[in-house]
Coordinates of C-alpha atoms in Angstrom, one line a residue:
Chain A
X1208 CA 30.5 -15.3 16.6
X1209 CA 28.2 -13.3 14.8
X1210 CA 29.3 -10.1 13.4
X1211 CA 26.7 -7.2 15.2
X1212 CA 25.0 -6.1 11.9
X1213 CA 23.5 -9.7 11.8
X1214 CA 22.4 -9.4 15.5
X1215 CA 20.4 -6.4 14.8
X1216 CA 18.7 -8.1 11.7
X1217 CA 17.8 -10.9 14.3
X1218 CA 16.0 -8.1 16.5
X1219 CA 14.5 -6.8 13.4
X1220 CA 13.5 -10.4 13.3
X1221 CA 12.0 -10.9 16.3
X1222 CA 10.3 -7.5 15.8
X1223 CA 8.5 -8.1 12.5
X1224 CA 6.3 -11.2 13.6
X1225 CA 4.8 -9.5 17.1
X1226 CA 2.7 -11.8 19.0
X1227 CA 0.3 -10.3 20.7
X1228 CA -2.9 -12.0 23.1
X1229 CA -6.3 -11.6 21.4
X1230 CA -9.5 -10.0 23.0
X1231 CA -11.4 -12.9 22.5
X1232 CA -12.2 -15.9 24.7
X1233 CA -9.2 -15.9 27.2
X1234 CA -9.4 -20.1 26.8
X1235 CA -8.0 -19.8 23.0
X1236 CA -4.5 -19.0 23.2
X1237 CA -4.1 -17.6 20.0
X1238 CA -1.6 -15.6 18.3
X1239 CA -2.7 -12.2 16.9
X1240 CA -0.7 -10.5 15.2
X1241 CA -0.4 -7.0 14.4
X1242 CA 2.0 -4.8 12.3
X1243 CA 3.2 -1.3 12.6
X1244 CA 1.2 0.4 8.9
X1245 CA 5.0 0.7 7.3
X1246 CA 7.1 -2.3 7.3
X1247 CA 10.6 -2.0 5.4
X1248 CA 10.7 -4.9 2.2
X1249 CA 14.2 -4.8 3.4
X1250 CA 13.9 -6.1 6.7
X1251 CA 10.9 -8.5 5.1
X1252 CA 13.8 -9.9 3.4
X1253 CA 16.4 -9.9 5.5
X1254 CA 13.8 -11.2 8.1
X1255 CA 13.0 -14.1 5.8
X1256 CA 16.9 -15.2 5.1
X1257 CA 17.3 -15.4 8.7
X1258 CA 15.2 -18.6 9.5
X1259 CA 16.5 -21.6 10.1
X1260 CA 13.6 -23.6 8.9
X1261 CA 15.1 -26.1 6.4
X1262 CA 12.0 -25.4 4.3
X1263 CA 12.9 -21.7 4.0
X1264 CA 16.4 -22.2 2.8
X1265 CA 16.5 -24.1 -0.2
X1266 CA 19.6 -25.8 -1.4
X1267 CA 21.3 -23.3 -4.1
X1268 CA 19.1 -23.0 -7.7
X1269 CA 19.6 -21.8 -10.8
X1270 CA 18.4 -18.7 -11.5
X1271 CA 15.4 -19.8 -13.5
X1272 CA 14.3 -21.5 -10.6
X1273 CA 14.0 -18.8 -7.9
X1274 CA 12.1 -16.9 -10.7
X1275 CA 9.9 -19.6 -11.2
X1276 CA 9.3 -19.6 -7.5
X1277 CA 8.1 -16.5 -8.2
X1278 CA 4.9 -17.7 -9.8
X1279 CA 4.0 -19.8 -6.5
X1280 CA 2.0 -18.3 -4.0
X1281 CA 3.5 -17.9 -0.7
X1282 CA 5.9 -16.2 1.6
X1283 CA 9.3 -18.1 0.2
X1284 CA 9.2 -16.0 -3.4
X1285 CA 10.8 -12.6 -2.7
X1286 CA 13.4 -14.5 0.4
X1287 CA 14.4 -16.9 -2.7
X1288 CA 14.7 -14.2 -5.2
X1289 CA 17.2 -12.6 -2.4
X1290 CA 18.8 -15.6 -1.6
X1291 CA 19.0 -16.2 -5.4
X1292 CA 21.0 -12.8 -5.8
X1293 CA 23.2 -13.3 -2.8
X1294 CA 24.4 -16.1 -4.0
X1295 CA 24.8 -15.6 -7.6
X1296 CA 27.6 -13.0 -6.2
X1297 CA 29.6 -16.7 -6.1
X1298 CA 28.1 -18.0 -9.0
X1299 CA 29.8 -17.7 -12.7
X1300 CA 28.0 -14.4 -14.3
X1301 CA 27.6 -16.0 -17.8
X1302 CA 25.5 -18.7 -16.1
X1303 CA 23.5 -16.3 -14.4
X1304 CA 22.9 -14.1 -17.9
X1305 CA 22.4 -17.2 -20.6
X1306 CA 19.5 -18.6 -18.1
X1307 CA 15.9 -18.3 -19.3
X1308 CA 13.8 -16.3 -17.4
X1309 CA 10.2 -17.7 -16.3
X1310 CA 8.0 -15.0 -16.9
X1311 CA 5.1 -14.3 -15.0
X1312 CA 1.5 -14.6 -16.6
X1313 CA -1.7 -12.8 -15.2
X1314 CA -4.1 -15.8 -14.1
X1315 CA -7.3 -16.5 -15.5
X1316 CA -10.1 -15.4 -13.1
X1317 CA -12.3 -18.6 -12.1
X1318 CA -15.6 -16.5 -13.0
X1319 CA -16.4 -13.7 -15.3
X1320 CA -16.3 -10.6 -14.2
X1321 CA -19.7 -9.4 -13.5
X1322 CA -20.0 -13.3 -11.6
X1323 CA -19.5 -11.6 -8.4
X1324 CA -22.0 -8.9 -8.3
X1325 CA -23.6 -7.4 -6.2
X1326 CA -20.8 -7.2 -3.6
X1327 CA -17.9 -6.4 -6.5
X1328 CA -18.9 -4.9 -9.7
X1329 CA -18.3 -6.3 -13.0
X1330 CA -16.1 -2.6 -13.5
X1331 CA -14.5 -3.3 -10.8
X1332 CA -13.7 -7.3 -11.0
X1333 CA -12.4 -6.4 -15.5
X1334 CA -10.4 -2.9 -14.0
X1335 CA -8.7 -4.9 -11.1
X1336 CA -7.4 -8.0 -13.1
X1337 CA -7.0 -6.8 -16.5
X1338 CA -5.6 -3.5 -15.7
X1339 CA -3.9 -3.3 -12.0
X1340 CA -3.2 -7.0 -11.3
X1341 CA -1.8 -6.9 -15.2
X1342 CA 0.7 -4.1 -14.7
X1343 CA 1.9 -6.0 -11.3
X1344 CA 2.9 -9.1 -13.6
X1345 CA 4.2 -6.4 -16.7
X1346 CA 6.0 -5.2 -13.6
X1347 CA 7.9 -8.4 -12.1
X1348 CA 8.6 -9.2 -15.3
X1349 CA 10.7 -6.2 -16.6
X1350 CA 12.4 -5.7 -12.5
X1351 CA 13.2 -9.4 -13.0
X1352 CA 14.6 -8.9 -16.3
X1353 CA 17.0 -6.1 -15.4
X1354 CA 18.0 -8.1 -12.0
X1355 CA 19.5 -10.6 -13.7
X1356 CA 20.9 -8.3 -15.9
X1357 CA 22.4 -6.5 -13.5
X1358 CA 23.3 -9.7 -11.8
X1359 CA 25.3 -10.4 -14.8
X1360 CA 27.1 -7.7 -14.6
X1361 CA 27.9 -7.4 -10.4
X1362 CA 25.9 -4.1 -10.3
X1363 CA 25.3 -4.6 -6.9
X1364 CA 24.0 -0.8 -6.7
X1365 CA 21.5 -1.3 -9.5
X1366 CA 20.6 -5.0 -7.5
X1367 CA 19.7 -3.3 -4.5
X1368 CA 17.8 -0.4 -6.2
X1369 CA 15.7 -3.2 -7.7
X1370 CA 14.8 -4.8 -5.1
X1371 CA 12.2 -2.5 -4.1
X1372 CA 10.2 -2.8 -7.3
X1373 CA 10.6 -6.7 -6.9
X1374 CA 9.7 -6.1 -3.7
X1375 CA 6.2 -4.3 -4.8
X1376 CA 5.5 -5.9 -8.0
X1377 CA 6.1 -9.7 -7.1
X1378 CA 3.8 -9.2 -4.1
X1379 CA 1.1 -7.7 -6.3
X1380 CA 1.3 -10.7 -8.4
X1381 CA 1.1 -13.3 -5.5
X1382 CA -1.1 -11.1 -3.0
X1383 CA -4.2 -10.9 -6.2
X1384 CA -3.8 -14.7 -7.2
X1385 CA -4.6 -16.0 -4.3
X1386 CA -7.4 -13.1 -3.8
X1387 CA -9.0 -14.1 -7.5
X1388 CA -9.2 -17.8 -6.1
X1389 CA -10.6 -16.7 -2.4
X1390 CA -13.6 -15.1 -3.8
X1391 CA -16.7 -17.0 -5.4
X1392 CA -20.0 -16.0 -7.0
X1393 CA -22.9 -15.5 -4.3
X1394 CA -24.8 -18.2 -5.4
X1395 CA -22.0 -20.9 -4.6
X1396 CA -21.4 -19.5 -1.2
X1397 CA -21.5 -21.8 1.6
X1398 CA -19.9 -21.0 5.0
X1399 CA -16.4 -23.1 6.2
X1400 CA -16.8 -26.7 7.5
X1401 CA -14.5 -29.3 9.2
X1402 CA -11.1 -29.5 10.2
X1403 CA -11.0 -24.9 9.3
X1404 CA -13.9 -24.7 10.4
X1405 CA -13.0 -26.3 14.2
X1406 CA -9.7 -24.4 14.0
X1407 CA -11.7 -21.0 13.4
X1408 CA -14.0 -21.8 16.6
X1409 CA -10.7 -22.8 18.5
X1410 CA -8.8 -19.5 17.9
X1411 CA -11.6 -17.0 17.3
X1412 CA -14.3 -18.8 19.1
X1413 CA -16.6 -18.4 16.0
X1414 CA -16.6 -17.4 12.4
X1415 CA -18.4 -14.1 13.4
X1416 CA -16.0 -13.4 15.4
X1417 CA -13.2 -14.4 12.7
X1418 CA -14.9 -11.8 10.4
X1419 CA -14.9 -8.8 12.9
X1420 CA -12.2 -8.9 14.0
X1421 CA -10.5 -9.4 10.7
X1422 CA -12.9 -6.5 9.4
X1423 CA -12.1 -4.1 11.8
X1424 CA -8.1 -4.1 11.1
X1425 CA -8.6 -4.3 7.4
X1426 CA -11.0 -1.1 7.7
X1427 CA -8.4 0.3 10.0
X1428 CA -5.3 0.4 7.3
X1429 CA -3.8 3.8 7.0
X1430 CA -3.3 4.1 3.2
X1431 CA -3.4 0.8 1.3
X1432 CA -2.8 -2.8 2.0
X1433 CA -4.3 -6.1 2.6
X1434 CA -5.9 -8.2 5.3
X1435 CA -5.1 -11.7 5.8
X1436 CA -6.2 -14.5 7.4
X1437 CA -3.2 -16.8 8.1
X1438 CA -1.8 -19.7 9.3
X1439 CA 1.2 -20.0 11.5
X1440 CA 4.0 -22.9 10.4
X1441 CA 4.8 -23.8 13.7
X1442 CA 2.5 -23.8 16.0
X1443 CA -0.5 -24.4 13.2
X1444 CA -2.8 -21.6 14.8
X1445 CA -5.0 -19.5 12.7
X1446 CA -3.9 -15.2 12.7
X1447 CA -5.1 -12.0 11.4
X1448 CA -2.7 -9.6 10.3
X1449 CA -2.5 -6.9 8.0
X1450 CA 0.2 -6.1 5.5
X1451 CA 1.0 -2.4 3.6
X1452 CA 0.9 -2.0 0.2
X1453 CA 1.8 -4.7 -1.7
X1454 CA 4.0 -6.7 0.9
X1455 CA 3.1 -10.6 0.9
X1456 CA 2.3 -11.9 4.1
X1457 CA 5.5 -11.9 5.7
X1458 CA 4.8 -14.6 8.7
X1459 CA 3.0 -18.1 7.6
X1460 CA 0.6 -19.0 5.3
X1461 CA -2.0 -16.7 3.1
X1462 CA -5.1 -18.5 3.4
X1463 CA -7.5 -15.8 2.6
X1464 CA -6.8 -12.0 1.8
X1465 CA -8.5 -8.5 1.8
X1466 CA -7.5 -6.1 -0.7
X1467 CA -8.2 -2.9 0.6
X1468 CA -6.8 -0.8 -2.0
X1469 CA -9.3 2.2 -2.7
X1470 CA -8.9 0.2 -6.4
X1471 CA -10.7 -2.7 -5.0
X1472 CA -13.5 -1.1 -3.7
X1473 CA -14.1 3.0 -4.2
X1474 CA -15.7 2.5 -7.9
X1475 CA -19.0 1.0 -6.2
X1476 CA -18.4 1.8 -2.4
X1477 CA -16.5 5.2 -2.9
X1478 CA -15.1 6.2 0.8
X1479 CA -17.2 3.6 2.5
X1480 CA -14.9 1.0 3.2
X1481 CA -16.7 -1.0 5.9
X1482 CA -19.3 -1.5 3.9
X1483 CA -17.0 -3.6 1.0
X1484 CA -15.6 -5.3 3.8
X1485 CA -19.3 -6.4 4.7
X1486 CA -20.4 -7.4 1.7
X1487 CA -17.3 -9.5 0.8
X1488 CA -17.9 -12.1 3.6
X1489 CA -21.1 -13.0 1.3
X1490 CA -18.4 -14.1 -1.3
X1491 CA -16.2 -15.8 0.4
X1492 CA -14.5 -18.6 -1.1
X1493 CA -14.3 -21.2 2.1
X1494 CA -13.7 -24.2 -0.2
X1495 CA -10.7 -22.5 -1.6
X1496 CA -9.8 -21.6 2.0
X1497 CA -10.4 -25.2 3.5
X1498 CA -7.7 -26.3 0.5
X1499 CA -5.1 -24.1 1.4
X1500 CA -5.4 -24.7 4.6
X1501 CA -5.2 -28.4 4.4
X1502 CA -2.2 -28.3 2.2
X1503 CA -0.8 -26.3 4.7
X1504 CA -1.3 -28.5 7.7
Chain B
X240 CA -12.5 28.9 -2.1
X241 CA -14.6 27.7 -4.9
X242 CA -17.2 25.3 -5.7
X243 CA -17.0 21.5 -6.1
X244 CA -17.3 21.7 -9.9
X245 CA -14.8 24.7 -10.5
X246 CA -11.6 22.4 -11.4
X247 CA -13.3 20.7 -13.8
X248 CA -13.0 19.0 -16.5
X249 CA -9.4 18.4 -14.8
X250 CA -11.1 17.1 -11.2
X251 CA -14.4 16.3 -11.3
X252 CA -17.1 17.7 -8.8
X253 CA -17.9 14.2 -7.7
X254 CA -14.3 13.5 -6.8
X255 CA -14.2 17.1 -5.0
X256 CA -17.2 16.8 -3.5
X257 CA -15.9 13.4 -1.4
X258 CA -12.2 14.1 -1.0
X259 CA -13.2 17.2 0.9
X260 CA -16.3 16.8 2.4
X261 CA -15.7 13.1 3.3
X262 CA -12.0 12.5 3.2
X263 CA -10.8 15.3 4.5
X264 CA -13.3 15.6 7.1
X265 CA -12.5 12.3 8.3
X266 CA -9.0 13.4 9.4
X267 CA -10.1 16.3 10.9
X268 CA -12.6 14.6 12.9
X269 CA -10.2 12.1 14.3
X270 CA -7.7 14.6 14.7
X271 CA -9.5 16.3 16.8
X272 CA -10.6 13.1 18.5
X273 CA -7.0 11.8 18.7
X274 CA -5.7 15.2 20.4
X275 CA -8.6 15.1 23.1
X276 CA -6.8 11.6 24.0
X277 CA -3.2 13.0 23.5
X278 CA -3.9 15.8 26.0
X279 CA -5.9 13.6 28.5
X280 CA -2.7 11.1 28.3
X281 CA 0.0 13.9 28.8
X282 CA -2.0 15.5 31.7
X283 CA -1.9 11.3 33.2
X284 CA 2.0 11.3 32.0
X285 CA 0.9 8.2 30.9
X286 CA 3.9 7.6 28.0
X287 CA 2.7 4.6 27.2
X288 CA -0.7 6.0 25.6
X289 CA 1.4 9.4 24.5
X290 CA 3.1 6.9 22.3
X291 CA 0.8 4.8 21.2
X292 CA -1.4 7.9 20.0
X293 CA 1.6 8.9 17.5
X294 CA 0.6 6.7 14.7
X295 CA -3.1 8.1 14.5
X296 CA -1.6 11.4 14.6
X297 CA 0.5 11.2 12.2
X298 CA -2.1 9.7 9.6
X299 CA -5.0 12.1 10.7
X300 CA -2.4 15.4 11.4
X301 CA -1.2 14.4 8.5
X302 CA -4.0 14.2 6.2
X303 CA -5.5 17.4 7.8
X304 CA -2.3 19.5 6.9
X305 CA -1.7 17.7 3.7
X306 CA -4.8 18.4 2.1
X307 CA -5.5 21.7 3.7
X308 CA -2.3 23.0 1.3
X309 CA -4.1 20.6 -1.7
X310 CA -7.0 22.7 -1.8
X311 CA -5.2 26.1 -1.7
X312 CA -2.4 24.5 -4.4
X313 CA -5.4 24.3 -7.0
X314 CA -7.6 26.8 -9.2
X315 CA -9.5 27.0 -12.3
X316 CA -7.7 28.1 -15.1
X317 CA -10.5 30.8 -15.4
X318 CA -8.9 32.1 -12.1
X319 CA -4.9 31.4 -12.7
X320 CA -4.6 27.9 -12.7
X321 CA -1.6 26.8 -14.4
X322 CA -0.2 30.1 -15.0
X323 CA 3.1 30.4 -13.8
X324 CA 4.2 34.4 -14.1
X325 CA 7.7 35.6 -14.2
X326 CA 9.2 35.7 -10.3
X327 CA 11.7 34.2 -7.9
X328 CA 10.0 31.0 -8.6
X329 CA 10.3 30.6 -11.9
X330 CA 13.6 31.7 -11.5
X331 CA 14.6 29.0 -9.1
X332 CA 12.6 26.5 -11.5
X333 CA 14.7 27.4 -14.5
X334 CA 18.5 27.4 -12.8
X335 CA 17.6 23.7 -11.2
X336 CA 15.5 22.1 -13.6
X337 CA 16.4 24.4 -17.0
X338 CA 12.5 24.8 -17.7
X339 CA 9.1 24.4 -15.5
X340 CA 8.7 21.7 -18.7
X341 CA 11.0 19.3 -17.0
X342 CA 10.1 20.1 -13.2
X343 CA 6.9 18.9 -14.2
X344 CA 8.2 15.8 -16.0
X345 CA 10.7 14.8 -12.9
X346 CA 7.8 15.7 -10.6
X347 CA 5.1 13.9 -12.2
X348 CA 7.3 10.8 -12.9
X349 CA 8.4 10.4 -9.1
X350 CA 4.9 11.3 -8.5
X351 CA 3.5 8.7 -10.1
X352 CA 5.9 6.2 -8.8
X353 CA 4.8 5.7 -5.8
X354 CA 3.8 2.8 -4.5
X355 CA 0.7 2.7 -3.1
X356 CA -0.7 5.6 -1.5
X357 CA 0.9 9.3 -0.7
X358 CA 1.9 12.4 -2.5
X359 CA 4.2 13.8 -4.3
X360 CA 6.0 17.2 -3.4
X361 CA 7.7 20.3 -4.2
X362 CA 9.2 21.1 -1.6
X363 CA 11.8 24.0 -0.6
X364 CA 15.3 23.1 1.4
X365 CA 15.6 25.7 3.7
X366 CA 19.3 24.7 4.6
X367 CA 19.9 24.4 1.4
X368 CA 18.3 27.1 -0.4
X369 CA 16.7 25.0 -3.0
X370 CA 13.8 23.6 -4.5
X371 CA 13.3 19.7 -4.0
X372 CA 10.8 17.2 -5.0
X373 CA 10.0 14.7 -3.0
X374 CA 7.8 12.0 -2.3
X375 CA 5.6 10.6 1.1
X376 CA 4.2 8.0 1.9
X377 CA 0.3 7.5 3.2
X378 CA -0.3 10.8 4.9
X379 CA 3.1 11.5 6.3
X380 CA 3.3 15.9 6.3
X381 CA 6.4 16.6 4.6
X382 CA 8.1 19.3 6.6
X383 CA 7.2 17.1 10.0
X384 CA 8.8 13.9 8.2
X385 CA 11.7 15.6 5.7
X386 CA 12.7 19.2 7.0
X387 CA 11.2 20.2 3.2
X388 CA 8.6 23.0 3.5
X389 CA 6.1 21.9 0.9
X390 CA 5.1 24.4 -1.6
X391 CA 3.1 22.2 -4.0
X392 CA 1.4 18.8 -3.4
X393 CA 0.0 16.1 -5.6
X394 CA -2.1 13.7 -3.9
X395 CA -2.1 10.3 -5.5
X396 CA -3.9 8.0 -3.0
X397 CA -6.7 6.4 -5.3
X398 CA -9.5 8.5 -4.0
X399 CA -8.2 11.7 -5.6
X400 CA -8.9 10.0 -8.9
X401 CA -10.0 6.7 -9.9
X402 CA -13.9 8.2 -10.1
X403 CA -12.7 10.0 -13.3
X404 CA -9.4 8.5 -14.3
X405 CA -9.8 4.6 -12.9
X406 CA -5.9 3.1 -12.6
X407 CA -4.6 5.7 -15.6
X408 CA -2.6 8.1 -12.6
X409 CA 0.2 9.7 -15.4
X410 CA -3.4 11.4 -16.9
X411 CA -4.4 12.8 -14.1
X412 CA -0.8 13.9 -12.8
X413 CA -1.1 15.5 -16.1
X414 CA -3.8 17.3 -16.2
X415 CA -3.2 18.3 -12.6
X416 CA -0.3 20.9 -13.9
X417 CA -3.6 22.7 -15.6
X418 CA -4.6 23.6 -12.0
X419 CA -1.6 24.2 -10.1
X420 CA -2.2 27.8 -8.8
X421 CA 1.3 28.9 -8.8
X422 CA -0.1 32.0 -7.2
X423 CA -0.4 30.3 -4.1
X424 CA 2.9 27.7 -4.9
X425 CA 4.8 31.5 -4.9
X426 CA 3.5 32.5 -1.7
X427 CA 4.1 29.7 -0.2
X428 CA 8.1 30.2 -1.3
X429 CA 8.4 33.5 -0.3
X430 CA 7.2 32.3 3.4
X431 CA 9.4 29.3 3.5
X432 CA 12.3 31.1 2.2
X433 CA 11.8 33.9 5.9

């Protein structure tokens, strides 16, 4: 019988991934999901811990693993990391402090940074990887480093202080590497085709309908955050969500994400965000897209 | 009141001249849009609506109040601006934090902590009778979300400095405590403290 602080993470469960019916076409039944402008990491986490998809709970792994995991996009890296922590409680503490941690590097961009212009600035593009997405990976890298110190140590009070800045700085890292690799220069733009492009007219009834909708709740985060285009792991539907702050997408698969941090845009576009999110959808990466997609399927 | 370029070379006029005339009139104007709703969805006693609305007002009611104590928190230091005289606020400053010095380095660090957008606070504890610095998130007002009456806000959402200082946020909390017009920080303790 569960114990009732479990039952309420499973309504905090069911909470976090609302389902609600689109506007569009009443004939595409497809998931659109929305999500209150604050979301607790906690409850992310707890959320994440909670499913019973074999896929989500990985065996137990050495430490250096789950930090590794860190590195890969998508939405099992902070739920392993907690996972990894839970159970190094069992776990002998000088295992957990002579493992090496895998550090995490800032990517390469596939372009220079002037490559997208006009829609992103070359100021923008250097500032945004070499300066913000830097200090996210500077970050996960020293919150990792003092986790599994205090790990070592059972500190569980300085564990769950640090799981905020984990929280924050791993989902930097993850949410701009897959942004770098969504984008393309102008001239290589080509809109999506097959098996995306069919699931896009399925669930959104077109692409232009795809981009406004996904436009309009990007536009219409309070503070910062990210929209994403994403792709549900069970029933294999296509979504638009947005996420606060640095939270990775906490439901399915990133395919393709907005930043809409004022960093991202207010340097060229000041307080104009619609018209970044206009001018983005010129430089769309829908190869990149198609892949992760596919991969996904 | 003062003109766009009077904080400078701390703020510049460009970044004045938007957060007010373009930020800040962007709350108001959906404020007031959001409260035409509110009252048409109380007078229906539709609830459903009444809640719904709460979000928008938070963020617009929020950003209204928020930034309407911003632009009174800051003058030129032609005019005051980071003079702090002796007074019951300086008073309370030194017997919690041992110097205005290391107020300004607790608030500034917390301030520039946060993650993503918001602001960061002095604010007073009424229950307790003591200053407090705080933090919110986004737009949340702090007396409406913490009890804390704030007497001095720093706004750190991008828009109130990337223009001049791009992703460097400690220089601008920095230079901010150039500005502060404790004049109006003091009167804003004497009120709270009623």
């Amino acid at each position: 019988k569960k114990p009732s602080s479990f039952s309420r993470r499973r309504e905090q469960a069911s909470e976090t991934c609302l389902t609600l019916k689109s506007n569009s076409p009443p004939s595409s039944a497809r998931p659109v999901r929305f999500r209150p402008s604050q979301q607790e990491p906690a409850a992310f986490l707890e959320e994440e811990a909670s499913s019973s998809d074999p896929e989500d709970n990985p065996p137990p792994q050495q430490p250096t693993m789950a930090t590794s995991s860190l590195l890969t996009a998508g939405r099992s890296a902070c739920k392993s990391l907690l996972q990894q922590t839970q159970k190094s409680f069992l776990s002998s503490s000088a295992a957990a402090a002579s493992a090496p941690l895998v550090a995490a590097k800032l990517p390469d961009l596939p372009y220079d940074y002037a490559a997208l212009e006009p829609a992103i600035s070359g100021e923008i593009m250097e500032l945004h990887h070499s300066k913000h997405h830097q200090a996210y990976v500077n970050g996960i890298n020293a919150a990792s480093e003092q986790m599994l110190d205090a790990q070592a140590k059972g500190d569980f009070a300085a564990m769950s202080k640090l799981t905020k800045a984990i929280n924050f700085n791993a989902g930097g890292h993850l949410n701009h590497s897959i942004f770098w690799t969504n984008l393309c220069p102008k001239r290589d733009y080509r809109p999506p085709e097959g098996k995306l492009l069919a699931k896009i007219n399925e669930n959104f009834g077109s692409l232009d309908n795809l981009q406004k909708q996904l436009s309009a709740m990007t536009v219409g985060v309070q503070g910062s955050g990210w929209g994403w285009l994403g792709l549900d792991r069970d029933t294999k539907q296509l979504f638009v969500q947005t996420m606060p702050n640095q939270d990775p997408l906490s439901c399915g698969v990133p395919l393709l994400g907005i930043d809409i941090w004022e960093h991202a845009y207010y340097l060229q576009y000041k307080n104009v965000r619609p018209d970044y999110v206009k001018a983005i959808w010129e430089i769309v990466n829908w190869k990149n897209i198609e892949e992760r997609y596919e991969a996904a399927l | 009141t003062y003109d766009y370029a009077e904080l400078e070379p701390f703020i510049s006029a460009e970044i004045m001249q938007l957060h007010h005339s373009k930020h800040h009139q962007t709350y108001v104007t959906n404020l007031n849009a959001m409260t035409e709703k509110l009252e048409e969805a109380v007078h229906k006693r539709d609830v459903s609506q009444i809640v719904t609305l709460q979000q928008g007002i938070k963020f617009n009611g929020g950003g209204h109040l928020n930034h309407s104590i911003f632009w009174n928190n800051l003058a030129s230091p032609k005019k005051g601006g980071g003079e702090l005289s002796d007074g019951e606020l300086l008073n309370m400053i030194n017997a919690q934090y041992g110097s205005l010095d290391n107020l300004q380095t607790t608030m500034s660090a917390a301030t520039v902590a946060v993650q993503g957008s918001g602001w960061g606070w002095l604010g007073y504890d009424k229950t307790n009778k003591k200053l407090q610095v705080a933090t919110t998130a986004n737009q949340d007002p702090l007396q409406a979300t913490t009890g804390l009456v704030p007497i001095l806000g720093i706004d750190v959402w991008e828009h109130a400095y990337y223009l001049q200082y791009k992703n460097v946020r400690p220089d601008y909390v920095k230079s901010i405590w150039k500005i502060v017009n404790w004049k109006d920080v003091s009167e804003r303790l004497a009120e709270a403290k009623k």
